[in-house]
Tab-separated table of N, CA and C in Angstrom:
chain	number	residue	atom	x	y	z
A	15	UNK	N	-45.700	-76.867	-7.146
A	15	UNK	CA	-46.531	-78.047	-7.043
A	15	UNK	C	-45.807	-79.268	-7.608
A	16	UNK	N	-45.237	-78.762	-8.897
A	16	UNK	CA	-44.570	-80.258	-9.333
A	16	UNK	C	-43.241	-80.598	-8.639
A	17	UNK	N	-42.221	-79.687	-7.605
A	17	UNK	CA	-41.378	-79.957	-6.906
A	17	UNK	C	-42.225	-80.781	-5.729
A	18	UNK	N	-42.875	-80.495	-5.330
A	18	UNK	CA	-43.807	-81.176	-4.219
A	18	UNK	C	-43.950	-82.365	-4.411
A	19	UNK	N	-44.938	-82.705	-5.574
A	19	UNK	CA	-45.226	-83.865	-5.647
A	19	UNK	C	-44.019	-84.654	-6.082
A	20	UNK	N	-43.089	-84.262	-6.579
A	20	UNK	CA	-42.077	-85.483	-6.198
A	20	UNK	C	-41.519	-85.431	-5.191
A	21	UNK	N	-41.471	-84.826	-4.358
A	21	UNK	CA	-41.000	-85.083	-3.194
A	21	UNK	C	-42.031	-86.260	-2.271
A	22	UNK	N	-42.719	-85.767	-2.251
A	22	UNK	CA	-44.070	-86.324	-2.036
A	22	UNK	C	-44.174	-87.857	-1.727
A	23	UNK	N	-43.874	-88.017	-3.329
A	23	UNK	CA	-44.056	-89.458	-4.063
A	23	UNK	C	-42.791	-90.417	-3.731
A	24	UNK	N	-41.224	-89.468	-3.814
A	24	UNK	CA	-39.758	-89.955	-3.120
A	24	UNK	C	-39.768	-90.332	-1.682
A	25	UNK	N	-40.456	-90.052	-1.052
A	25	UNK	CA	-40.466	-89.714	0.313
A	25	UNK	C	-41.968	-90.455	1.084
A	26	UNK	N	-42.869	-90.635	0.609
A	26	UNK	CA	-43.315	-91.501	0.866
A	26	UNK	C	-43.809	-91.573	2.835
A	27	UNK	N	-42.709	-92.384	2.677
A	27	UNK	CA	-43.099	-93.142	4.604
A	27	UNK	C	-42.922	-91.967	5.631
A	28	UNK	N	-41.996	-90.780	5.044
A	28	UNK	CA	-41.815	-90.413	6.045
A	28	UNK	C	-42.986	-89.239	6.369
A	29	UNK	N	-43.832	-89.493	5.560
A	29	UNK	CA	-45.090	-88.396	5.974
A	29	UNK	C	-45.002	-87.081	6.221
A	30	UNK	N	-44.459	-86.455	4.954
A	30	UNK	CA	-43.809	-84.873	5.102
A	30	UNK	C	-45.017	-84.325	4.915
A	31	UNK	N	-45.068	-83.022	4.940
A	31	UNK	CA	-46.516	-82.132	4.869
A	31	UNK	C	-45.711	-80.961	4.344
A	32	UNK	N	-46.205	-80.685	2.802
A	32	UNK	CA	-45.344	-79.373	2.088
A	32	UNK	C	-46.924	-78.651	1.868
A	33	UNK	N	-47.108	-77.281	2.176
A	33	UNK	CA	-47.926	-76.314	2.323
A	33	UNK	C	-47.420	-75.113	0.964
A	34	UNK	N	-48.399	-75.119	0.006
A	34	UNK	CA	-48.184	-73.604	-0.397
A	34	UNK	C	-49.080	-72.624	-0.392
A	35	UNK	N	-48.241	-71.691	-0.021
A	35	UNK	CA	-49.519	-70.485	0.751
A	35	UNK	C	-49.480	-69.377	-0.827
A	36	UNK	N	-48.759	-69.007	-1.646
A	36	UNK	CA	-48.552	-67.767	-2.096
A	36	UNK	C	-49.511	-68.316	-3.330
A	37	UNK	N	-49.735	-66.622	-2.560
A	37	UNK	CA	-51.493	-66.250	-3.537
A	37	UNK	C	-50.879	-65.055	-4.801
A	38	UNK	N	-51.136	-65.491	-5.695
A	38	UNK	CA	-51.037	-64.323	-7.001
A	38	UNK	C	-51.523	-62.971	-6.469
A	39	UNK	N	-50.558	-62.349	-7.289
A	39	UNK	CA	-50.652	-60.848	-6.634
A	39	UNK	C	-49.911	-60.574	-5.860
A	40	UNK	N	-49.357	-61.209	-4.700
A	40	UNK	CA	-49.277	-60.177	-3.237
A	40	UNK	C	-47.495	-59.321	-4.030
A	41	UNK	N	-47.272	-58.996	-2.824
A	41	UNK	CA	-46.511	-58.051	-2.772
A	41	UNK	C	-46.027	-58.214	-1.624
A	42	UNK	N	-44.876	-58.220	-1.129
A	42	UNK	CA	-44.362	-58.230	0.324
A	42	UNK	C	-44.883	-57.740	1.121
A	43	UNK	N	-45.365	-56.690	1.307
A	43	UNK	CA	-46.295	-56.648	2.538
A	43	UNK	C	-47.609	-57.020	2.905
A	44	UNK	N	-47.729	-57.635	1.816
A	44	UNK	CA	-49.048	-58.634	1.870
A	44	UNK	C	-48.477	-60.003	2.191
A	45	UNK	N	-47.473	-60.290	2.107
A	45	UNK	CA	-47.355	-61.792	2.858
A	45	UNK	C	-46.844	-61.457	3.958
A	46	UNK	N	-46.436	-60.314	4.336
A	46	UNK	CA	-46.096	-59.896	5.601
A	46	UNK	C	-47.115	-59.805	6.921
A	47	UNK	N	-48.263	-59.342	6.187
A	47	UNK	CA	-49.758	-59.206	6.709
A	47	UNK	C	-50.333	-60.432	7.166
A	48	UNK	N	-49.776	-61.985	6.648
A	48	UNK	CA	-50.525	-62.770	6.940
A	48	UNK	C	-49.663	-64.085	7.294
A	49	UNK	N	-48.151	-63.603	7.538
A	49	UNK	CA	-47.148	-64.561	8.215
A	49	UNK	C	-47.257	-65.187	9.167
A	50	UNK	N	-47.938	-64.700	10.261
A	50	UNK	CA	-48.036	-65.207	10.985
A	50	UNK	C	-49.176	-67.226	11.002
A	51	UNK	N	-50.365	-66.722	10.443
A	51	UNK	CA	-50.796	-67.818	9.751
A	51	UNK	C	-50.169	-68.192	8.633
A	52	UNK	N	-50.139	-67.921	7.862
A	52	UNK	CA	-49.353	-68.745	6.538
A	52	UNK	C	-48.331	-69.540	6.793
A	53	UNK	N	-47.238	-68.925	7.872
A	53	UNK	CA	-46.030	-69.693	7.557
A	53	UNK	C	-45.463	-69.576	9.466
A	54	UNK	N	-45.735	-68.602	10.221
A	54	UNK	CA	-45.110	-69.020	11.571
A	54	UNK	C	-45.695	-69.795	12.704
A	55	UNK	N	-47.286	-70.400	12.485
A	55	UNK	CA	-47.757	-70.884	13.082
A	55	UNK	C	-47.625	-72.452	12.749
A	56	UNK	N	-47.439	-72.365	11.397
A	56	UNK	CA	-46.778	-74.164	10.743
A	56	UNK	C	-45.400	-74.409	11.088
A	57	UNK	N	-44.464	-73.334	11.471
A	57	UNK	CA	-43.417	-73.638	11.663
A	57	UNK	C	-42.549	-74.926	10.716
A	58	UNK	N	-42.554	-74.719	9.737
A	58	UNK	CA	-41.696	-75.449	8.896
A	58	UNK	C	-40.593	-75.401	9.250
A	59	UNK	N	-39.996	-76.729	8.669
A	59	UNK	CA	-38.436	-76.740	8.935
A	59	UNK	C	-37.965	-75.976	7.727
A	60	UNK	N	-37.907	-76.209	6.525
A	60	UNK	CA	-38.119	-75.285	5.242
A	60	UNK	C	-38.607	-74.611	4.730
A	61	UNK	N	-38.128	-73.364	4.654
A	61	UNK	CA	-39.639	-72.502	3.755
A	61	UNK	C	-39.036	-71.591	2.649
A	62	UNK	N	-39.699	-71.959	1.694
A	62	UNK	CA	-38.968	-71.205	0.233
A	62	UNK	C	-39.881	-70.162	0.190
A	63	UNK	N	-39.530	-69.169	-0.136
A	63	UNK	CA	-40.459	-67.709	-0.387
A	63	UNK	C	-39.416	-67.613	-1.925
A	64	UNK	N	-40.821	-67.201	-3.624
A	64	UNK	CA	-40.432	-66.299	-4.734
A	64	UNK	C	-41.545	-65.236	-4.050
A	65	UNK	N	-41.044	-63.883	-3.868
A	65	UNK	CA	-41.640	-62.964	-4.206
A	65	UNK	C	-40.753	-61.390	-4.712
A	66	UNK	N	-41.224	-60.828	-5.609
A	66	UNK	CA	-40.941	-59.674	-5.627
A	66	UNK	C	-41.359	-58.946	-7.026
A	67	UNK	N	-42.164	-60.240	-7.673
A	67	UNK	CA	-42.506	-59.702	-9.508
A	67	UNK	C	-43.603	-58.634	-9.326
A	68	UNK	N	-44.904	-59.008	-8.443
A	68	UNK	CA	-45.825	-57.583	-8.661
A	68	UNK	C	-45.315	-56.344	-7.683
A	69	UNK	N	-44.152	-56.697	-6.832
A	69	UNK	CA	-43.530	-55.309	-6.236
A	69	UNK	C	-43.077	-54.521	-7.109
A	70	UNK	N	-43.011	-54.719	-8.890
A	70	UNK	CA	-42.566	-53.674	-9.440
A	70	UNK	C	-43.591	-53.900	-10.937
A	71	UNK	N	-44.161	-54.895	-10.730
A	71	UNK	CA	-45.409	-55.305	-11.742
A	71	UNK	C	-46.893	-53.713	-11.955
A	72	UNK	N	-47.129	-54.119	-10.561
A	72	UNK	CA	-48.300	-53.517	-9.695
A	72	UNK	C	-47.641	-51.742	-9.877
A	73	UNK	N	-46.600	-51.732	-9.760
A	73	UNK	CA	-46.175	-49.785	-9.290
A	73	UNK	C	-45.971	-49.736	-11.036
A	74	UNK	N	-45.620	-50.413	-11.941
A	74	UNK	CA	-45.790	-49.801	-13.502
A	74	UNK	C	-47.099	-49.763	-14.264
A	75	UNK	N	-48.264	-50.646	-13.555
A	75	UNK	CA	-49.635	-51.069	-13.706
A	75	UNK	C	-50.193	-49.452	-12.801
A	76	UNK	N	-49.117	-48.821	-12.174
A	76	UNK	CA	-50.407	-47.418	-11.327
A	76	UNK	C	-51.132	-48.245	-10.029
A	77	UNK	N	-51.172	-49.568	-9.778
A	77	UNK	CA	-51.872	-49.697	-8.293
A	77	UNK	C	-50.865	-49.714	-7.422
A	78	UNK	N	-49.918	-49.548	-7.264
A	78	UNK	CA	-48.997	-49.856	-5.754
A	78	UNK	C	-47.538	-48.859	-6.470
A	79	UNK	N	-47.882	-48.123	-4.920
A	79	UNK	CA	-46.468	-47.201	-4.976
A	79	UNK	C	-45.466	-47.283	-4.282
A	80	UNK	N	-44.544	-49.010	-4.155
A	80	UNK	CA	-43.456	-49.122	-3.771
A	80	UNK	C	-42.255	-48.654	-4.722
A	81	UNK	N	-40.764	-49.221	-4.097
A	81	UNK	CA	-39.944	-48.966	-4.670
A	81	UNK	C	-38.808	-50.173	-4.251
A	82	UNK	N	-37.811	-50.555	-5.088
A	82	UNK	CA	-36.559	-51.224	-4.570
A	82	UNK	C	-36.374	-51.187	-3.172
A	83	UNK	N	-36.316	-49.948	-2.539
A	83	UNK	CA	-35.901	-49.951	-1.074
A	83	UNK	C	-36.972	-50.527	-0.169
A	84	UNK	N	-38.178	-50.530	-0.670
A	84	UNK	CA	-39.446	-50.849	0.338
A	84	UNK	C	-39.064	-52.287	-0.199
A	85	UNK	N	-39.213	-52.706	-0.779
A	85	UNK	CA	-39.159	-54.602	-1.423
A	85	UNK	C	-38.185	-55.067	-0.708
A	86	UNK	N	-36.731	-54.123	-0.707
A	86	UNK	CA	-35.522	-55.076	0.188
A	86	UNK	C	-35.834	-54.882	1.655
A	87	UNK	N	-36.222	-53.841	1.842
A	87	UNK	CA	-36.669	-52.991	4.118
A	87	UNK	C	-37.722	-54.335	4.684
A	88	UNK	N	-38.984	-54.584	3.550
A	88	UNK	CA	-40.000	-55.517	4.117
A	88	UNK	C	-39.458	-56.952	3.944
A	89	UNK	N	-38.878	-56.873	2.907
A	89	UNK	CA	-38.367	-58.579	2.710
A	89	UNK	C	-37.439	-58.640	4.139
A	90	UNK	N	-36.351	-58.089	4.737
A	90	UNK	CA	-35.036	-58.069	5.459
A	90	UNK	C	-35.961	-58.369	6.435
A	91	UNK	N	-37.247	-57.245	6.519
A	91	UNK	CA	-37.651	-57.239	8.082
A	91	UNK	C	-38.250	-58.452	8.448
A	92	UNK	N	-39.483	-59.436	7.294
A	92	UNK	CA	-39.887	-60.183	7.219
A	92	UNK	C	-39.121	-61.641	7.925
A	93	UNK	N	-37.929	-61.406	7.260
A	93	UNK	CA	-37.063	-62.756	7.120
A	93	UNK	C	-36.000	-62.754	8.722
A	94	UNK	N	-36.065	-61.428	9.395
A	94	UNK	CA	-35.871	-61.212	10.888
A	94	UNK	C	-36.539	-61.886	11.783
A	95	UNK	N	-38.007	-61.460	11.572
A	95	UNK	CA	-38.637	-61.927	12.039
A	95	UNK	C	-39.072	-63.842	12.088
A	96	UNK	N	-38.966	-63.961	10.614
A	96	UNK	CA	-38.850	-65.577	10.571
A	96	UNK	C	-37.809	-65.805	11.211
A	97	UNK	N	-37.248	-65.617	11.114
A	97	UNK	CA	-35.797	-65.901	12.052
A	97	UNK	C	-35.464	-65.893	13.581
A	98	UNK	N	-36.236	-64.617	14.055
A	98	UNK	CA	-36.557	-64.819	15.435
A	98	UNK	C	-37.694	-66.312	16.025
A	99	UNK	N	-38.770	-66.023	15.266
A	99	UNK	CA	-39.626	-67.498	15.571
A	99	UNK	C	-39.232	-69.010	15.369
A	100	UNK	N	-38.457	-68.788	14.065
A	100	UNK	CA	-37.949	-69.960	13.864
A	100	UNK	C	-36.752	-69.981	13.703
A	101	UNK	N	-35.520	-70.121	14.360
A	101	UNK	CA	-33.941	-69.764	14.599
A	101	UNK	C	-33.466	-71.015	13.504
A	102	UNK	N	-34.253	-72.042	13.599
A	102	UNK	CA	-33.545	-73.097	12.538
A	102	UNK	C	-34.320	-73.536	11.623
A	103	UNK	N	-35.048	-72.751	11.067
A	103	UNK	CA	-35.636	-72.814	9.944
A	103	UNK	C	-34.369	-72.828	7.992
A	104	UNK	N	-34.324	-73.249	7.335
A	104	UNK	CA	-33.655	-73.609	6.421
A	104	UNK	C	-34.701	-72.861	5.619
A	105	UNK	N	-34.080	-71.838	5.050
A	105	UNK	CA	-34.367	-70.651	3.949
A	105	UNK	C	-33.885	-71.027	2.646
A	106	UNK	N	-34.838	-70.469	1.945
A	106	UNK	CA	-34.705	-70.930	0.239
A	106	UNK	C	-35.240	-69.396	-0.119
A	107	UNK	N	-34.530	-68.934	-0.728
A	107	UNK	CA	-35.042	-67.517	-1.248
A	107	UNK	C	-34.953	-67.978	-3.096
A	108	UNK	N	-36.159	-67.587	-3.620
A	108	UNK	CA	-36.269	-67.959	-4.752
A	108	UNK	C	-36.509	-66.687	-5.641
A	109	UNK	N	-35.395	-66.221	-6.531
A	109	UNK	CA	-35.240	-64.902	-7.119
A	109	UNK	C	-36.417	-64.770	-8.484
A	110	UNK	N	-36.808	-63.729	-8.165
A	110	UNK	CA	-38.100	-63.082	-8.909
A	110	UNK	C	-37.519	-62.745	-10.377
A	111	UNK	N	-38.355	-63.472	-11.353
A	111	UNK	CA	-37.972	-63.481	-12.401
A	111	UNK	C	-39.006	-62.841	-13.505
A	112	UNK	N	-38.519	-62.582	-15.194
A	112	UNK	CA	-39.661	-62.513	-15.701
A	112	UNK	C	-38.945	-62.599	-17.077
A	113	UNK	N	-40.023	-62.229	-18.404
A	113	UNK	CA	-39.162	-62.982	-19.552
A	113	UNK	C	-39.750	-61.810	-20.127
A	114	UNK	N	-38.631	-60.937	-20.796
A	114	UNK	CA	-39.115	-59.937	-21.503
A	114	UNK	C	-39.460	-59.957	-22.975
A	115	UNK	N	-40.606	-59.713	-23.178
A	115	UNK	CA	-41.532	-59.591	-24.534
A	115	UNK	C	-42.363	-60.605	-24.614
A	116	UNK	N	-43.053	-60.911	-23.582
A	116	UNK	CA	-44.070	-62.062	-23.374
A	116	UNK	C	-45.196	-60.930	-22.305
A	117	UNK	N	-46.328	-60.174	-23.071
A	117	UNK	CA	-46.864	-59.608	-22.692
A	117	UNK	C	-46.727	-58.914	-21.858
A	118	UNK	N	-46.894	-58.750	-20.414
A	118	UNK	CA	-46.912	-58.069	-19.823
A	118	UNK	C	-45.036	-57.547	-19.620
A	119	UNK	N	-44.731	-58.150	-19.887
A	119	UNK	CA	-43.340	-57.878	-19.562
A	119	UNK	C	-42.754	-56.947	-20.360
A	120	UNK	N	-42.264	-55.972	-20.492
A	120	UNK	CA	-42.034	-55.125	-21.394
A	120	UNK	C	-40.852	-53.806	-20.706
A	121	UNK	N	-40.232	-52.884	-21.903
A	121	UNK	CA	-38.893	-52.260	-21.826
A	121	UNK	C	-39.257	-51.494	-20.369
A	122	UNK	N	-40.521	-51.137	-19.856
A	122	UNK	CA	-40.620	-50.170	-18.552
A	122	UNK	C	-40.205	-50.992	-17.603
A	123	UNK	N	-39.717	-52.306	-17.190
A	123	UNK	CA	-39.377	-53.632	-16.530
A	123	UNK	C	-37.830	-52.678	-16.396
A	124	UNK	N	-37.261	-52.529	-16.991
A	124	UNK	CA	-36.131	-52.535	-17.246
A	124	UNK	C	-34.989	-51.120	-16.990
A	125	UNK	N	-34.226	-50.915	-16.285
A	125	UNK	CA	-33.375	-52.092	-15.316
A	125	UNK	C	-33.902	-52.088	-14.155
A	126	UNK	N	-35.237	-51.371	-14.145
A	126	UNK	CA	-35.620	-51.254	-12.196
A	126	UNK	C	-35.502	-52.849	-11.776
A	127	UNK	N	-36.598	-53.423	-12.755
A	127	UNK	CA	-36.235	-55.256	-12.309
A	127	UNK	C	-34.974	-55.638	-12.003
A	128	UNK	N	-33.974	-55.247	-12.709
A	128	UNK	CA	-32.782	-56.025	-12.339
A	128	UNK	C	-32.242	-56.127	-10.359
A	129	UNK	N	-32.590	-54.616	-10.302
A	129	UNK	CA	-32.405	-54.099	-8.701
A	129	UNK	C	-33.075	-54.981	-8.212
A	130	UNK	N	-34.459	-55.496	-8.396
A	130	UNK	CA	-35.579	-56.172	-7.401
A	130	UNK	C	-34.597	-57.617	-7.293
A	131	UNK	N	-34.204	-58.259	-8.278
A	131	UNK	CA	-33.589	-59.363	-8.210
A	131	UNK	C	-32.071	-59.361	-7.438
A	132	UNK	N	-31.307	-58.674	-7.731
A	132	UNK	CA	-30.158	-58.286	-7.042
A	132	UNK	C	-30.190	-58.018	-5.474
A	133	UNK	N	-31.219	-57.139	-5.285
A	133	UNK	CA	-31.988	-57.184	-3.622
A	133	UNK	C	-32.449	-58.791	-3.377
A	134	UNK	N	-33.118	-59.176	-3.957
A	134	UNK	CA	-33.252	-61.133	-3.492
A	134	UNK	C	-32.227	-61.858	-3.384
A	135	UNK	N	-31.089	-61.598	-3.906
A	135	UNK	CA	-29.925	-62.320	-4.179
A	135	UNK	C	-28.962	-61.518	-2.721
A	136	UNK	N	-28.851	-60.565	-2.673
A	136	UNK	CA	-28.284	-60.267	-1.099
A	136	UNK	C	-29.150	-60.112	-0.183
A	137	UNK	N	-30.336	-60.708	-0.587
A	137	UNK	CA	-30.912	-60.566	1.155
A	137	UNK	C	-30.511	-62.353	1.219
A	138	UNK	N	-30.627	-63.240	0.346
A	138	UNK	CA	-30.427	-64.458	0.374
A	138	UNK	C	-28.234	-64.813	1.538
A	139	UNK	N	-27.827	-63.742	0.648
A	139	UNK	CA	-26.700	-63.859	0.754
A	139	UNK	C	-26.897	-63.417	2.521
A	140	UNK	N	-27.562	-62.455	2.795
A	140	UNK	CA	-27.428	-61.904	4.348
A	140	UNK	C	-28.203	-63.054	5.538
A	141	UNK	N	-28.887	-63.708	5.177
A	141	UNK	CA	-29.718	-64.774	6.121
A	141	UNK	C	-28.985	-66.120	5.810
A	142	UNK	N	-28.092	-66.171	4.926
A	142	UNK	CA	-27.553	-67.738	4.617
A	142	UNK	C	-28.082	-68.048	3.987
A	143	UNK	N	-29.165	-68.134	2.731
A	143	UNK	CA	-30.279	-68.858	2.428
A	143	UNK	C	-29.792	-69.552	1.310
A	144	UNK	N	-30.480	-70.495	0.913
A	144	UNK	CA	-30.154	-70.949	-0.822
A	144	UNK	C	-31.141	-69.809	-1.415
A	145	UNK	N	-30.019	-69.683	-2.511
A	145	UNK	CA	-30.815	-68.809	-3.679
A	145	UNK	C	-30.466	-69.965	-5.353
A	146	UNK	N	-32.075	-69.437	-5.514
A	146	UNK	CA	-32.076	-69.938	-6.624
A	146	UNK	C	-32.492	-69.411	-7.901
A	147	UNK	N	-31.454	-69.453	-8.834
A	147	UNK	CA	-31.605	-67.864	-10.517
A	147	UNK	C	-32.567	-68.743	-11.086
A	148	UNK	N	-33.834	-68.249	-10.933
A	148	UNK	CA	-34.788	-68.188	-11.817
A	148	UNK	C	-34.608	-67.449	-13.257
A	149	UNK	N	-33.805	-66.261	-13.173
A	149	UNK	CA	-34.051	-65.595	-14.435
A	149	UNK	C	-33.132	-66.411	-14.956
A	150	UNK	N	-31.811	-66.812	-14.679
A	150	UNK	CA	-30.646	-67.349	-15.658
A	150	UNK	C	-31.399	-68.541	-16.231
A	151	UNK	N	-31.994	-69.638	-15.654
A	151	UNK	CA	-32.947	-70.804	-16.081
A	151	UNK	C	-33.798	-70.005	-16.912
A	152	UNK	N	-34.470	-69.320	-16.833
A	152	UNK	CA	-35.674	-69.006	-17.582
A	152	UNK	C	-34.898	-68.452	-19.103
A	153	UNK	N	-33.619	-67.919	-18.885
A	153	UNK	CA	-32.789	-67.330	-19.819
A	153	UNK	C	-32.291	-68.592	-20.859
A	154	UNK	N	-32.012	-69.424	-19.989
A	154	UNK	CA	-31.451	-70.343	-20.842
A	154	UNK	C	-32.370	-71.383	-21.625
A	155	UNK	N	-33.212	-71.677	-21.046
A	155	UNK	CA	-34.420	-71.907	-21.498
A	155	UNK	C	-35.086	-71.982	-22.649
A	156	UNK	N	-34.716	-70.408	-22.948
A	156	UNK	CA	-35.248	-69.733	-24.412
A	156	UNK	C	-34.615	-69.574	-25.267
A	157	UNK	N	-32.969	-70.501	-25.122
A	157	UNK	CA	-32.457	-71.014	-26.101
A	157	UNK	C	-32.836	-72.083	-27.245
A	158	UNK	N	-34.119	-72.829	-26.393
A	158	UNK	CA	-34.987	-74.347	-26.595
A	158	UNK	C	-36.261	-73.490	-27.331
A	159	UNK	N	-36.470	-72.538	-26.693
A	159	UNK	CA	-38.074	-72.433	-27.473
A	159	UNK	C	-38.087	-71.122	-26.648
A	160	UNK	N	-39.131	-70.520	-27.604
A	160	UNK	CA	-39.459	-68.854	-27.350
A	160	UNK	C	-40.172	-69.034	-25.461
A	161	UNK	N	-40.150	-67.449	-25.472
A	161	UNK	CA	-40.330	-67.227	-23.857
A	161	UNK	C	-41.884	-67.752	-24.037
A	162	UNK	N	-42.573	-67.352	-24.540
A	162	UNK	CA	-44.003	-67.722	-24.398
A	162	UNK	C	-44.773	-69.134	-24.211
A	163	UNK	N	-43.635	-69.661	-24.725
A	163	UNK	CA	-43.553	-71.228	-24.261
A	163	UNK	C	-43.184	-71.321	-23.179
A	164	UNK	N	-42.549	-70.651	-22.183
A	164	UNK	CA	-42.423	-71.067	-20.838
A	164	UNK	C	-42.515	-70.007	-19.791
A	165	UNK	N	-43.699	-69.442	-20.193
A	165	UNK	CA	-44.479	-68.099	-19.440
A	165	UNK	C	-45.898	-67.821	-19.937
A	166	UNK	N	-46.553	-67.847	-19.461
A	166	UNK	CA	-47.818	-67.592	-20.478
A	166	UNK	C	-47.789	-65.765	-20.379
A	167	UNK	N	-47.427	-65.393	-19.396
A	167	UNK	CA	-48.103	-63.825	-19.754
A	167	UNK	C	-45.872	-62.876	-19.326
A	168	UNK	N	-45.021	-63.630	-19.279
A	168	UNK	CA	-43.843	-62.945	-18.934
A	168	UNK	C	-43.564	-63.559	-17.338
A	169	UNK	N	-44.594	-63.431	-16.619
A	169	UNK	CA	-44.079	-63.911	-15.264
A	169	UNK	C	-45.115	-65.164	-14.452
A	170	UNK	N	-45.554	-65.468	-15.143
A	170	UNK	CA	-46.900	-66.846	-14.640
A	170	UNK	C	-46.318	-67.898	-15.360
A	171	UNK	N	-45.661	-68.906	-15.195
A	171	UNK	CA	-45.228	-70.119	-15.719
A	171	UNK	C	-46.077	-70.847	-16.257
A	172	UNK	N	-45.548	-71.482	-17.795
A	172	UNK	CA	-46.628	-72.364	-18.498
A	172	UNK	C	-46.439	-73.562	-17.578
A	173	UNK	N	-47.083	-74.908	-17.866
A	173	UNK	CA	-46.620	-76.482	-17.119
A	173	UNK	C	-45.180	-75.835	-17.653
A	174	UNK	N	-44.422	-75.873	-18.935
A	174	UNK	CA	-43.413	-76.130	-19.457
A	174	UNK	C	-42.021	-75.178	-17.968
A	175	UNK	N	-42.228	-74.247	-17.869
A	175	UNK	CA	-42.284	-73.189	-17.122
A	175	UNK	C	-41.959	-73.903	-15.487
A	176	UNK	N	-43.186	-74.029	-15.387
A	176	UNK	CA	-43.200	-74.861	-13.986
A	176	UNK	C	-42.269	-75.623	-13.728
A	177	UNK	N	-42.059	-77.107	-14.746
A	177	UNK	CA	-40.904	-78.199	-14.553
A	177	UNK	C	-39.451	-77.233	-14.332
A	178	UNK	N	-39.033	-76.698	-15.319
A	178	UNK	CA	-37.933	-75.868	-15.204
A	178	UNK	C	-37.844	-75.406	-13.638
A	179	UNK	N	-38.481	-74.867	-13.112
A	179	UNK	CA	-38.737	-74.466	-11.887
A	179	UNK	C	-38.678	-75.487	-10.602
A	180	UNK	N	-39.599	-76.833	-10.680
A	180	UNK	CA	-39.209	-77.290	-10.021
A	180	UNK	C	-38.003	-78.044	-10.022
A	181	UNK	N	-37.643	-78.551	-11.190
A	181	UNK	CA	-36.285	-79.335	-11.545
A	181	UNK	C	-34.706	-77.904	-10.626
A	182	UNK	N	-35.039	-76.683	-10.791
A	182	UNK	CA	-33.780	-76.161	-10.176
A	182	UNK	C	-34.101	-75.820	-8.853
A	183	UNK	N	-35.296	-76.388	-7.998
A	183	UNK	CA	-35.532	-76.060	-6.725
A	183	UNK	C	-35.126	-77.212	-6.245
A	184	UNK	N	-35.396	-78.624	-7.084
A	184	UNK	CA	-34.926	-79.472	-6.201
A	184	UNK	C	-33.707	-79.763	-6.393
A	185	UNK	N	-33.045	-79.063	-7.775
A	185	UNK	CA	-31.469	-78.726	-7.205
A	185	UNK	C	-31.151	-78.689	-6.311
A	186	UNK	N	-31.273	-77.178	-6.360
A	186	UNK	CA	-30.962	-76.469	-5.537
A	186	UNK	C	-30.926	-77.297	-3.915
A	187	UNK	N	-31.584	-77.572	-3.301
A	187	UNK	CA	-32.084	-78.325	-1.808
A	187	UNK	C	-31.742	-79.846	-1.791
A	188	UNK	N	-30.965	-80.015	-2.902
A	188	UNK	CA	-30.587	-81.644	-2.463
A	188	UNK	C	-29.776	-81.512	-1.375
C-alpha cells in the first residue's frame, strides 16, 4: 500500500490503476483458484506476487499438507500460465520472508523455510522476473531495532515493516 501510494501521488496524470488482491492466508493454490479474476482478467502490465509464508506456516500449524515441491510445481505452473495470457507482462516475484523469534516464527521454520525462499528466488530466476530479498532487508533491519519492531507476529509487517518493504520494491522496479 505504501509503495502504491507513492506511486500514485509521483505519477499523478498518468492515471495508473495499482490493484491489490492478496488476501492473508492463502497459499498458492488458493491464488491459483482465483487468478483468473484477481489478476488475468485485469491484465496488468506489472504484477508483483509475495507468496509462500503460510505454504509452510499453515503445514507446521497441522491445517495444510503441502511441501517445498508443491509451493515450487504450483508457483512454476501458475506463472506459465500468467505467461501464456499475458506474454508481456513484467514480473516481480517478491521472496517470502519471516523474522525468527517474533512469535509465531520459531526453530520448526527452520531450514524447511530457507528451501521455500530459494524456490522463489529460482522460479524468479526461470521467468526473468525481478526478485526482491525480503529476508536480507528484514535481516538488516534488525540491526536498527529488534524484529518485533518490524513484524508484529514474525511474518505480518508493522507500518515500520511495511516502509522497508515498500522502499525495496520501489527499488527494485525503478
Amino acid at each position: 500500500m505504501l509503495a502504491a501510494a507513492q506511486i500514485l501521488e509521483k505519477y499523478a496524470p498518468l492515471n495508473i490503476k495499482i490493484y491489490n488482491k492478496g488476501i492473508s492466508g492463502n497459499k498458492v493454490y488458493q491464488l491459483a483458484e482465483r487468478w483468473d479474476k484477481d489478476c488475468l482478467e485485469i491484465k496488468p502490465d506489472v504484477l508483483s506476487i509475495l507468496i509462500g509464508v503460510n505454504d509452510i506456516w499453515h503445514k507446521l500449524n497441522g491445517q495444510y499438507n503441502g511441501t517445498v515441491e508443491i509451493y515450487r510445481n504450483d508457483y512454476i505452473a501458475l506463472l506459465e500460465r500468467t505467461k501464456k495470457a499475458l506474454p508481456d507482462v513484467k514480473l516481480i516475484i517478491c521472496e517470502p520472508y519471516a523474522v525468527p523469534g517474533v512469535k509465531a516464527v520459531d526453530d520448526r521454520w527452520y531450514p524447511e523455510f530457507y528451501e521455500y525462499q530459494e524456490a522463489a528466488r529460482e522460479i524468479a530466476a526461470l521467468f526473468g522476473a525481478t526478485f526482491i530479498p525480503f529476508q536480507s532487508i528484514y535481516d538488516e533491519a534488525q540491526k536498527r531495532a529488534p524484529g518485533a519492531y518490524w513484524t508484529n507476529d514474525g511474518v505480518h509487517a508493522s507500518f515500520a515493516g511495511a516502509q522497508l518493504m515498500a522502499a525495496a520494491w520501489l527499488q527494485a522496479v525503478k
